[in-house]
């Protein structure tokens, strides 16, 4: 079983290589860039179809990248490390603050299959009817639809950049046949792109997706390898509740020991053991208030 799993990961490593012409071609026209983004997205679609890829973990990590991009768009200095802290070190009754809210919105958007109800949970400031109307603004091919949704939201709510990007991302699974939202646009767009319209915005979206698809393929393969190693060492863990803890690591970008289904001291020992086995990493570099992830 172990050798077969490693063979599958080796195959996935080979599949990781995006065709060189996708990333090296100098495309200027909308038609040419659309062709490249279609090729990149098709390659990503094939990789995502592999069972070895930990889908929930991938979505959660891409959600963090999307949230960091949105925070940067707003002019705030926080990056991914600060966003992790804002979400995972919250105590009962604490408010997450603006950056934490952005991160939570993206995490909620990717947690459940795409639906108006799920998007309303991620964007509670907007009525379900308004969300549905904005999504219906998108017509045509996948990226064109996403750009139209993005433009429609920002036309009516110019400051609602997080909502606009989440709903634009939600327009992609509708046409790709994906169950869940996979954040790709936000991390690839520039702040100035959000003020573009029509063909200029579609061109920016296509370019963003070429870059993001390449990164998502690379991340998918890396997480598949890491997840396989975590599953391989899981039988060595003797702590009661270790199996449930492993499942959490396989679905979340970061985990605080206090969130694990073990007593506090046992949770910290388990995290240290997993680090020693090379199955998870400590993400903060701190001696206290640590976070761990695959």
XYZ file of C-alpha atoms in Angstrom:
294
model
C 0.000 0.000 0.000
C 2.765 2.449 0.904
C 4.700 1.784 -2.316
C 1.542 2.239 -4.409
C 0.848 5.536 -2.704
C 4.384 6.738 -3.371
C 4.039 5.698 -7.019
C 0.888 7.797 -7.260
C 2.698 10.817 -5.783
C 5.538 10.288 -8.251
C 2.997 10.337 -11.079
C 1.552 13.541 -9.645
C 5.038 15.086 -9.563
C 5.290 14.442 -13.278
C 1.853 15.950 -13.831
C 2.934 19.054 -11.916
C 4.837 20.377 -14.891
C 2.648 22.946 -16.581
C 3.448 23.057 -20.328
C 6.256 25.575 -20.783
C 4.430 27.431 -23.535
C 1.641 28.335 -21.090
C 3.950 30.295 -18.806
C 6.544 31.538 -21.291
C 4.306 32.765 -24.116
C 4.036 36.552 -24.459
C 0.378 37.057 -25.153
C -1.056 40.547 -25.480
C -4.481 40.169 -27.045
C -7.546 39.063 -25.131
C -7.945 36.063 -27.427
C -4.373 34.856 -26.878
C -4.422 35.336 -23.106
C -7.800 33.582 -22.908
C -6.297 30.610 -24.739
C -3.427 30.411 -22.218
C -5.712 30.706 -19.202
C -7.915 27.954 -20.616
C -4.895 25.689 -21.007
C -3.685 26.467 -17.469
C -7.118 25.873 -15.950
C -7.520 22.613 -17.841
C -4.180 21.399 -16.471
C -5.256 22.401 -12.963
C -8.564 20.589 -13.458
C -6.694 17.366 -14.269
C -4.499 17.693 -11.169
C -7.510 18.408 -8.947
C -9.085 15.181 -10.187
C -6.379 13.157 -8.481
C -7.457 11.480 -5.250
C -4.088 12.182 -3.618
C -4.719 15.931 -3.513
C -6.146 16.975 -0.099
C -8.911 19.166 -1.478
C -10.131 20.808 1.741
C -6.582 21.635 2.827
C -5.802 23.090 -0.594
C -8.910 25.266 -0.507
C -8.144 26.510 3.007
C -4.583 27.433 2.092
C -5.682 29.208 -1.075
C -8.337 31.010 0.975
C -5.563 32.375 3.184
C -3.685 33.641 0.115
C -6.852 35.266 -1.225
C -7.520 36.932 2.125
C -3.952 38.246 2.244
C -4.406 39.713 -1.242
C -7.625 41.439 -0.181
C -5.990 42.863 2.935
C -3.169 44.208 0.758
C -5.743 45.772 -1.601
C -7.161 47.667 1.387
C -3.726 49.114 2.177
C -3.256 47.281 5.459
C 0.161 45.783 6.322
C -0.937 42.374 7.648
C 0.217 39.323 5.731
C -0.525 35.595 5.968
C 1.170 35.070 9.348
C -0.883 37.853 10.961
C -4.071 36.540 9.347
C -3.446 33.087 10.799
C -3.052 34.623 14.239
C -6.207 36.713 13.812
C -8.285 33.590 13.133
C -6.658 30.728 15.019
C -5.758 32.524 18.260
C -9.231 33.977 18.821
C -10.640 33.309 22.266
C -14.374 32.908 22.938
C -16.005 36.320 22.834
C -13.133 37.991 20.957
C -13.776 39.943 17.773
C -11.525 39.060 14.844
C -11.057 42.629 13.598
C -11.164 43.710 9.932
C -8.354 41.422 8.751
C -9.716 38.486 10.700
C -13.154 39.048 9.204
C -11.651 39.007 5.714
C -9.888 35.732 6.432
C -13.005 34.179 7.957
C -15.085 35.224 4.954
C -12.767 33.393 2.574
C -12.530 30.314 4.809
C -16.316 30.102 5.064
C -16.652 30.565 1.315
C -14.562 27.462 0.606
C -15.793 25.208 3.407
C -19.076 24.113 1.853
C -20.273 23.360 -1.685
C -21.091 26.527 -3.589
C -24.658 27.708 -3.015
C -26.446 30.941 -2.244
C -26.819 29.792 1.364
C -23.107 29.010 1.717
C -22.133 32.327 0.147
C -24.557 34.127 2.452
C -22.808 32.509 5.409
C -19.499 33.879 4.143
C -20.973 37.311 3.359
C -23.589 37.968 6.061
C -23.742 41.691 5.252
C -25.557 40.927 1.989
C -29.019 39.481 1.469
C -29.290 36.133 -0.359
C -31.385 37.785 -3.050
C -28.668 40.355 -3.707
C -26.020 37.617 -3.896
C -28.151 35.680 -6.398
C -28.697 38.809 -8.518
C -24.975 39.513 -8.694
C -24.179 35.923 -9.638
C -26.812 36.059 -12.381
C -24.987 39.053 -13.868
C -22.333 36.686 -15.188
C -22.928 35.204 -18.635
C -20.891 33.311 -21.179
C -17.563 31.530 -20.753
C -16.179 30.916 -17.220
C -13.693 33.787 -16.978
C -16.014 36.210 -18.772
C -18.727 35.281 -16.303
C -16.409 35.833 -13.337
C -15.289 39.230 -14.663
C -18.896 40.304 -15.200
C -19.821 39.330 -11.647
C -16.791 41.189 -10.287
C -17.713 44.295 -12.256
C -21.394 44.109 -11.276
C -20.650 43.958 -7.551
C -18.079 46.756 -7.602
C -20.404 48.945 -9.680
C -23.065 48.808 -6.953
C -20.771 48.465 -3.935
C -17.341 49.944 -4.807
C -15.908 49.240 -1.352
C -17.080 45.617 -1.209
C -13.935 44.189 -2.776
C -13.933 41.029 -0.652
C -17.532 40.221 -1.556
C -16.902 41.030 -5.227
C -13.917 38.697 -5.424
C -15.610 35.868 -3.530
C -18.644 36.028 -5.816
C -16.445 36.254 -8.914
C -14.612 33.135 -7.737
C -17.986 31.470 -7.139
C -18.873 31.996 -10.790
C -16.018 29.714 -11.899
C -17.147 26.416 -10.293
C -20.575 26.857 -11.884
C -19.028 26.354 -15.305
C -16.128 24.041 -14.421
C -18.354 21.545 -12.632
C -16.472 21.962 -9.337
C -18.470 21.516 -6.141
C -16.498 24.043 -4.101
C -15.121 27.507 -4.633
C -11.364 27.413 -5.269
C -9.755 30.849 -4.756
C -7.701 31.710 -7.824
C -8.530 35.211 -9.036
C -7.851 37.279 -5.921
C -4.210 36.290 -5.496
C -3.437 36.916 -9.174
C -5.113 40.284 -9.626
C -3.574 43.656 -8.860
C -5.345 46.404 -6.971
C -5.578 48.541 -10.124
C -7.284 45.662 -11.953
C -10.348 46.046 -9.739
C -11.040 49.440 -11.309
C -11.027 48.099 -14.872
C -14.094 47.367 -16.963
C -15.164 45.288 -19.938
C -12.416 43.723 -22.026
C -9.678 45.274 -19.868
C -11.052 43.521 -16.789
C -11.469 40.229 -18.634
C -7.878 40.454 -19.844
C -6.689 41.046 -16.255
C -8.724 38.072 -15.020
C -7.305 35.764 -17.684
C -3.757 36.838 -16.814
C -4.414 36.378 -13.116
C -5.713 32.867 -13.675
C -2.645 31.812 -15.653
C -0.422 32.801 -12.719
C -2.707 31.391 -10.058
C -3.326 28.090 -11.830
C 0.418 27.470 -12.056
C 0.795 28.189 -8.326
C -2.250 26.055 -7.459
C -0.885 23.079 -9.389
C 2.454 23.371 -7.609
C 0.739 23.688 -4.231
C -1.553 20.721 -4.962
C 1.408 18.454 -5.630
C 3.282 19.685 -2.560
C 0.279 19.176 -0.284
C -0.379 15.730 -1.782
C 3.163 14.721 -0.887
C 2.917 16.140 2.624
C -0.507 14.594 3.226
C 0.776 11.179 2.115
C 3.623 11.424 4.624
C 1.264 12.430 7.437
C -0.991 9.465 6.675
C 2.033 7.164 6.592
C 3.220 8.166 10.078
C -0.274 8.293 11.622
C -0.124 4.622 12.813
C 2.881 5.546 14.968
C 0.772 7.961 17.015
C -0.477 6.400 20.244
C -2.334 9.318 21.796
C -6.070 8.895 22.180
C -7.738 11.223 19.685
C -4.682 11.253 17.402
C -6.752 10.001 14.462
C -9.158 12.923 14.727
C -6.216 15.295 15.093
C -4.675 13.985 11.881
C -7.969 14.591 10.070
C -7.877 18.209 11.230
C -4.361 18.683 9.890
C -5.461 17.230 6.558
C -8.249 19.792 6.151
C -6.950 23.014 7.746
C -4.184 25.405 6.785
C -3.216 25.835 10.451
C -4.170 24.244 13.754
C -3.595 25.479 17.287
C -2.904 22.735 19.846
C -5.864 24.017 21.873
C -8.164 23.173 18.938
C -7.171 19.501 18.904
C -9.450 16.903 20.564
C -6.888 16.149 23.282
C -5.984 17.568 26.702
C -3.729 20.607 26.409
C -0.452 18.923 27.348
C -1.187 15.861 25.211
C -2.030 18.108 22.256
C 1.284 19.939 22.514
C 3.168 16.634 22.792
C 1.363 15.319 19.710
C 2.280 18.421 17.708
C 5.917 18.111 18.772
C 5.891 14.437 17.823
C 4.484 15.218 14.377
C 7.152 17.877 13.858
C 9.848 15.349 14.836
C 8.398 12.898 12.300
C 8.473 15.580 9.595
C 4.695 15.314 9.159
C 3.728 18.870 10.153
C 5.547 22.173 10.525
C 5.434 24.816 13.227
C 4.303 27.893 11.332
C 5.011 30.845 13.644
C 8.607 30.501 14.846
C 7.416 31.409 18.349
C 7.919 29.601 21.640
C 4.322 30.235 22.698
C 0.963 30.571 20.921
C 2.217 28.211 18.266
C 0.354 27.087 15.154
C 1.006 23.932 13.147
C 0.207 22.856 9.617
C 1.007 20.263 6.981
